[in-house]
Tab-separated table of C-alpha atoms in Angstrom:
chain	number	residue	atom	x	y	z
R	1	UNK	CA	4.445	18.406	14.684
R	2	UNK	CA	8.208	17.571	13.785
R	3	UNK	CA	9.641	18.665	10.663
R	4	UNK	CA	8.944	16.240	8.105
R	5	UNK	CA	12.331	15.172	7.663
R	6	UNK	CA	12.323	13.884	10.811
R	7	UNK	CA	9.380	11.945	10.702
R	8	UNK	CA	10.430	9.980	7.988
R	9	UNK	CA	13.673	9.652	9.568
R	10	UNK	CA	11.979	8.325	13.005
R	11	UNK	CA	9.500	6.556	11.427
R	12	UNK	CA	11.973	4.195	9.593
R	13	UNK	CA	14.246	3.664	12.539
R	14	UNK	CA	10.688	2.837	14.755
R	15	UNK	CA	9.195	0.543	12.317
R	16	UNK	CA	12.806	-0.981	11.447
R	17	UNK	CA	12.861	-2.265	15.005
R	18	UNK	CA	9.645	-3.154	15.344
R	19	UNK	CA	9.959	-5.860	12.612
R	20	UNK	CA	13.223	-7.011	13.520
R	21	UNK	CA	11.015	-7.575	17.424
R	22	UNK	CA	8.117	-9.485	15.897
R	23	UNK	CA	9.458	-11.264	13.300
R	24	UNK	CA	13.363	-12.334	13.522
R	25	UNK	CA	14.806	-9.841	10.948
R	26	UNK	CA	13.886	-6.266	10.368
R	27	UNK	CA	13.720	-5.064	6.469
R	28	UNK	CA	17.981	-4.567	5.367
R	29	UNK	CA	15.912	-1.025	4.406
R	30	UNK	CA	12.956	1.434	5.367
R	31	UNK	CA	11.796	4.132	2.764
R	32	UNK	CA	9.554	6.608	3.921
R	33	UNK	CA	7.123	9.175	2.262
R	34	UNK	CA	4.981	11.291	4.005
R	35	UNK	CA	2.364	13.451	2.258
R	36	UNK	CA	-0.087	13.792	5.134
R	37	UNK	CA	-2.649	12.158	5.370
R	38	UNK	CA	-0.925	9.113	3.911
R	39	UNK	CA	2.247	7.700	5.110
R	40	UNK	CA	4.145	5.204	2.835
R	41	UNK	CA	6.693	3.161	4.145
R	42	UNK	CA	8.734	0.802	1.610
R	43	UNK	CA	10.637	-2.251	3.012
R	44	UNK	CA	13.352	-4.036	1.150
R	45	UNK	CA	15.051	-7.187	1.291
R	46	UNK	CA	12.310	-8.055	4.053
R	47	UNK	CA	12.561	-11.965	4.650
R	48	UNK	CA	13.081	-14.282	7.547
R	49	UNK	CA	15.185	-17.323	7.831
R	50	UNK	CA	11.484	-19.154	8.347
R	51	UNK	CA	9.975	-17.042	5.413
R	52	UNK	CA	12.825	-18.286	3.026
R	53	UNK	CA	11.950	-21.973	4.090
R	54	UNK	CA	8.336	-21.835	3.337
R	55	UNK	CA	9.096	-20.072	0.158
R	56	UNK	CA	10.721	-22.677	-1.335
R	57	UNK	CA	8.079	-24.768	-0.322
R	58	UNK	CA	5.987	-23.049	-2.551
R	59	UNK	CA	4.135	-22.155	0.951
R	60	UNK	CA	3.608	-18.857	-0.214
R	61	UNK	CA	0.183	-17.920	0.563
R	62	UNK	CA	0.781	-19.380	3.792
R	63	UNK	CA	3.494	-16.971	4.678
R	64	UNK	CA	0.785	-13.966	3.478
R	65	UNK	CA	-1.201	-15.220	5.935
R	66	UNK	CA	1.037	-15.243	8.477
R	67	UNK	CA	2.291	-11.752	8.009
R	68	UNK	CA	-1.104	-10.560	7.738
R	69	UNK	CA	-2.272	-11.828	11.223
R	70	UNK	CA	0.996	-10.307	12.582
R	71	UNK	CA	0.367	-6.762	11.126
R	72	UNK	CA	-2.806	-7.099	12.438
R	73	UNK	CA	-2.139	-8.050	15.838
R	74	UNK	CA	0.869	-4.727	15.898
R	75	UNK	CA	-1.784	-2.242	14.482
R	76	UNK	CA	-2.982	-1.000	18.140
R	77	UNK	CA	1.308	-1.012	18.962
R	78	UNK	CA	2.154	1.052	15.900
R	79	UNK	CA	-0.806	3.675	16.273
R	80	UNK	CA	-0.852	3.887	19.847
R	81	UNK	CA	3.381	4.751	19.497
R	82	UNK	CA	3.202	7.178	16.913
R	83	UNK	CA	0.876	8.992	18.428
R	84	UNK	CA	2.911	8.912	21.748
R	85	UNK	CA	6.484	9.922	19.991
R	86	UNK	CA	5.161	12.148	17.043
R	87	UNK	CA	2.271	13.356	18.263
R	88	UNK	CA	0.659	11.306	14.547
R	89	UNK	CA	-3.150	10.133	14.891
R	90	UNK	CA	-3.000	6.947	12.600
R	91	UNK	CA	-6.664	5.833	11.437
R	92	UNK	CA	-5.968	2.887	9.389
R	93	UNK	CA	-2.789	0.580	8.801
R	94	UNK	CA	-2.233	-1.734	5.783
R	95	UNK	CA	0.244	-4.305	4.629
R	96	UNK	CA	0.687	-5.746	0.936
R	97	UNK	CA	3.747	-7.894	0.353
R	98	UNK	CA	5.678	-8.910	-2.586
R	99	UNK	CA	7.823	-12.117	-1.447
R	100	UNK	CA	9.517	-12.642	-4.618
R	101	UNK	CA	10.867	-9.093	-4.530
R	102	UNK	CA	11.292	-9.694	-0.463
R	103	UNK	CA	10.085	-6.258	-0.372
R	104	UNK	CA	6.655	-4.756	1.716
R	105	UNK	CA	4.442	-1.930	1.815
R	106	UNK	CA	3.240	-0.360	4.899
R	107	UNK	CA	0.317	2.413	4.062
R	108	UNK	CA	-1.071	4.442	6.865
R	109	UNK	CA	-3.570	6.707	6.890
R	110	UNK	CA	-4.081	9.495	9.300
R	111	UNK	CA	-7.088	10.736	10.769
R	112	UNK	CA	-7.405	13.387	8.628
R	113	UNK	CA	-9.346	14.573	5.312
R	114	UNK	CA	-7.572	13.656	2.221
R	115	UNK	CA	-7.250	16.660	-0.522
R	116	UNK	CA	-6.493	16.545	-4.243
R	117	UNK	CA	-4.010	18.812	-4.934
R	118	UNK	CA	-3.271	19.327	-8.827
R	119	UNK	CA	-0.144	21.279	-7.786
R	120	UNK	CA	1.197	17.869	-6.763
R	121	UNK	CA	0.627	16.842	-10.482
R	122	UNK	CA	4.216	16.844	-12.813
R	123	UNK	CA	3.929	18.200	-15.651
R	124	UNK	CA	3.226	16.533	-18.935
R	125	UNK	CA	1.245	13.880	-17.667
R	126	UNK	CA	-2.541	12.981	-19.115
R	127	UNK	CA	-4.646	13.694	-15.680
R	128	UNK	CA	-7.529	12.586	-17.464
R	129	UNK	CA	-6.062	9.525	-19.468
R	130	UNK	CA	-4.602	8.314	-16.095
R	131	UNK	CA	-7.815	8.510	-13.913
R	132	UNK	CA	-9.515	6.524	-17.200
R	133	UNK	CA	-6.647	4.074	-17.449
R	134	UNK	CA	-7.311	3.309	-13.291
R	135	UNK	CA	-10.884	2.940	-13.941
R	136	UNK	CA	-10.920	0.691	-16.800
R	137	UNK	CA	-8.302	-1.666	-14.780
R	138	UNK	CA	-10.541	-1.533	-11.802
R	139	UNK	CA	-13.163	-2.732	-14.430
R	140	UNK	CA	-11.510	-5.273	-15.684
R	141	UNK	CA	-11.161	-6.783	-11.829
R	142	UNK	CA	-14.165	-5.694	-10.396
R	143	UNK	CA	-16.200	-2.790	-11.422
R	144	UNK	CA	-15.550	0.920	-12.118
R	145	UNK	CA	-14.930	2.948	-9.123
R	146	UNK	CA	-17.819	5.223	-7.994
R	147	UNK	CA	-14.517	7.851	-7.062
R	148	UNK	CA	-11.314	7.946	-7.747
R	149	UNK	CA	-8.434	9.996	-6.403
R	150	UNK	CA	-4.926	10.402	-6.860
R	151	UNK	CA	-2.242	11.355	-4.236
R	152	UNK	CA	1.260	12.388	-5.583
R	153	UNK	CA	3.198	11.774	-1.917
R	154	UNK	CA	6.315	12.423	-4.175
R	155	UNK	CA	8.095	12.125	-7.872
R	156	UNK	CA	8.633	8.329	-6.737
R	157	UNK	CA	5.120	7.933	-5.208
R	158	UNK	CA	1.919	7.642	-6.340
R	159	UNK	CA	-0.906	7.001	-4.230
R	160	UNK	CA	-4.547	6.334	-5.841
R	161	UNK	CA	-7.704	6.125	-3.487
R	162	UNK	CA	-10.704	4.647	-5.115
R	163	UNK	CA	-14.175	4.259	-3.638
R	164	UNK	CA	-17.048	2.311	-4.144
R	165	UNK	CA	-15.747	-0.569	-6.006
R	166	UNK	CA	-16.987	-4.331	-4.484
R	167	UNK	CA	-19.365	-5.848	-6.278
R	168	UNK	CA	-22.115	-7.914	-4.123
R	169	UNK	CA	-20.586	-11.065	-4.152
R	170	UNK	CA	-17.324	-9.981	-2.673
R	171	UNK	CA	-19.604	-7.579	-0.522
R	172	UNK	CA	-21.287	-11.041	0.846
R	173	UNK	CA	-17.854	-12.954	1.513
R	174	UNK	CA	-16.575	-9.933	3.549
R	175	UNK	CA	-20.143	-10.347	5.413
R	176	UNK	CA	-19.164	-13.919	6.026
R	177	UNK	CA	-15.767	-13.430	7.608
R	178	UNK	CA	-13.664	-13.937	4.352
R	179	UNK	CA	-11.980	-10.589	3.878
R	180	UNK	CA	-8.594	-12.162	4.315
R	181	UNK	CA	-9.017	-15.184	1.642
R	182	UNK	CA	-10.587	-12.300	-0.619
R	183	UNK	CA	-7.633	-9.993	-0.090
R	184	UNK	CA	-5.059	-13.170	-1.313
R	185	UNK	CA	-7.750	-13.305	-4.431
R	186	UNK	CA	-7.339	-10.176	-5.204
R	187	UNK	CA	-3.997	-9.113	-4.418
R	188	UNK	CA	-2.031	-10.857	-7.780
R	189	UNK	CA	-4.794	-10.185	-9.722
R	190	UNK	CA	-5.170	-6.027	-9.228
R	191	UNK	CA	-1.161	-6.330	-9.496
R	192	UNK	CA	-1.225	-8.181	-12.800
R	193	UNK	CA	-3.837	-5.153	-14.502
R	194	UNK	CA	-1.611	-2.483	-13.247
R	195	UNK	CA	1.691	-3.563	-14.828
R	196	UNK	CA	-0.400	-4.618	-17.908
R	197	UNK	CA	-2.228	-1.140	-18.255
R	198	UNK	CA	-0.923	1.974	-19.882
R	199	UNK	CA	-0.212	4.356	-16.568
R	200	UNK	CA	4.010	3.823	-17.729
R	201	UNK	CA	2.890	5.051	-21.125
R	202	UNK	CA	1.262	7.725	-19.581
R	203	UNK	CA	3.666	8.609	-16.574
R	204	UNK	CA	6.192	8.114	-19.280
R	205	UNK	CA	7.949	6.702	-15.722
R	206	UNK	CA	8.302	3.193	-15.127
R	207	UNK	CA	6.689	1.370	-12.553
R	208	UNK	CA	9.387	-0.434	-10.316
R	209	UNK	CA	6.265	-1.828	-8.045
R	210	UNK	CA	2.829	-1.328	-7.480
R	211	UNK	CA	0.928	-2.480	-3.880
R	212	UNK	CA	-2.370	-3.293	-3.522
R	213	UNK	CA	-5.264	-3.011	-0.488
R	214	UNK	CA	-8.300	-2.527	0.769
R	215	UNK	CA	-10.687	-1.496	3.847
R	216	UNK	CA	-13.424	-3.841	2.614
R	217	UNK	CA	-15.721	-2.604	5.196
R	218	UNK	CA	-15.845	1.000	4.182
R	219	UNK	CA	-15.812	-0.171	0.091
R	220	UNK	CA	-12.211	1.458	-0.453
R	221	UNK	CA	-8.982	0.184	-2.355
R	222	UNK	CA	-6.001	1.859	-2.787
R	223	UNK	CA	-2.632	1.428	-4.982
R	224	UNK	CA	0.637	2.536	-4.556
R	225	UNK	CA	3.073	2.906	-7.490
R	226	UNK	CA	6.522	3.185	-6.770
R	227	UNK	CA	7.934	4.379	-9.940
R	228	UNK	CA	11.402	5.980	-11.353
R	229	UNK	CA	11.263	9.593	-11.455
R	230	UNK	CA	11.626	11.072	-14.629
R	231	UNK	CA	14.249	11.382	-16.573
């Protein structure tokens, strides 16, 4: 495999173009972390001309939608490329936007066994009070997570894993073909408990944005904080 600088350098020039292919304008930029087996990729100032309309329509949820379907439909593209040019085996793909900020999170996840590290861990910071403070937010939206992990990809990026955490009723409207009006539930209302919970206190970094998703099938959500790095 490449050096890693290069990935994320390739990466971000691949998925750049992609966009800018599919939907009219590519993101102005493309940050990329790459803690294997999790690749983040941050895109900023990511709107189209057509977006921008809708938006101030208040056609928001519309535009989700949209972008949703078209992530889904350049899944295959994305994992059957990055396999070709980097040699990366790409299991899973998902998309959480934040229009307002015209910014976008791409998470993939590599065929590959995740592993804590508590190396990865900065000093200072409450391991225990943050896996509680993630748990009682999950709570609060759902129910408490039957596992929790958490990924530090970098001193900007946080990456938690939780498992086990639908309860039957969303279980049943992922049964009956509603996983994408669930997701749009969902979405603003994870993000709201995140920025409302204590994990800055506890950081003691602040939380510039935090992305939300899911693989409702296999009863798995993750969250990606984006934070400052200390100071």
């Amino acid at each position: 495999m490449k050096r890693e600088k290069t990935i994320e350098a390739e990466i971000s020039g691949y998925i750049s173009g992609l966009l800018r292919a599919h939907f009219g304008k590519g993101p102005t930029s493309v940050y990329v972390a790459v803690r294997e087996p999790f690749i983040v990729i941050h895109l900023r100032e990511f709107l189209s001309p057509t977006e921008k309309v809708l938006m101030k329509q208040n056609e928001t949820v519309r535009v989700q939608v949209i972008r949703d379907l078209l992530m889904n439909d350049l899944n295959e593209q994305i994992k059957l490329d990055l396999l070709k040019s980097l040699e990366l085996d790409v299991k899973e793909i998902y998309a959480d936007w934040n229009l307002d900020n015209k910014t976008g999170l791409l998470t993939l996840v590599l065929n590959e066994k995740a592993v804590e590290k508590a190396s990865e861990w900065p000093k200072g910071i409450d391991k225990k009070a943050f896996y509680e403070e993630v748990d009682e937010a999950s709570r609060k939206a759902q129910k408490e997570p039957e596992k929790t992990e958490v990924f530090w990809l970098n001193e900007r990026t946080v990456l938690i894993q939780r498992k086990g955490i639908l309860i039957e009723l969303e279980k049943e409207l992922v049964k009956n073909n509603f996983s994408e009006e669930l997701k749009l539930a969902k979405r603003p209302l994870e993000s709201k408990l995140i920025y409302s919970s204590s994990l800055e206190m506890i950081m003691k970094r602040r939380i510039n944005e935090a992305f939300t998703n899911w693989d409702f099938h296999e009863d798995m959500g993750y969250i990606v904080l984006l934070i400052e790095p200390e100071r």
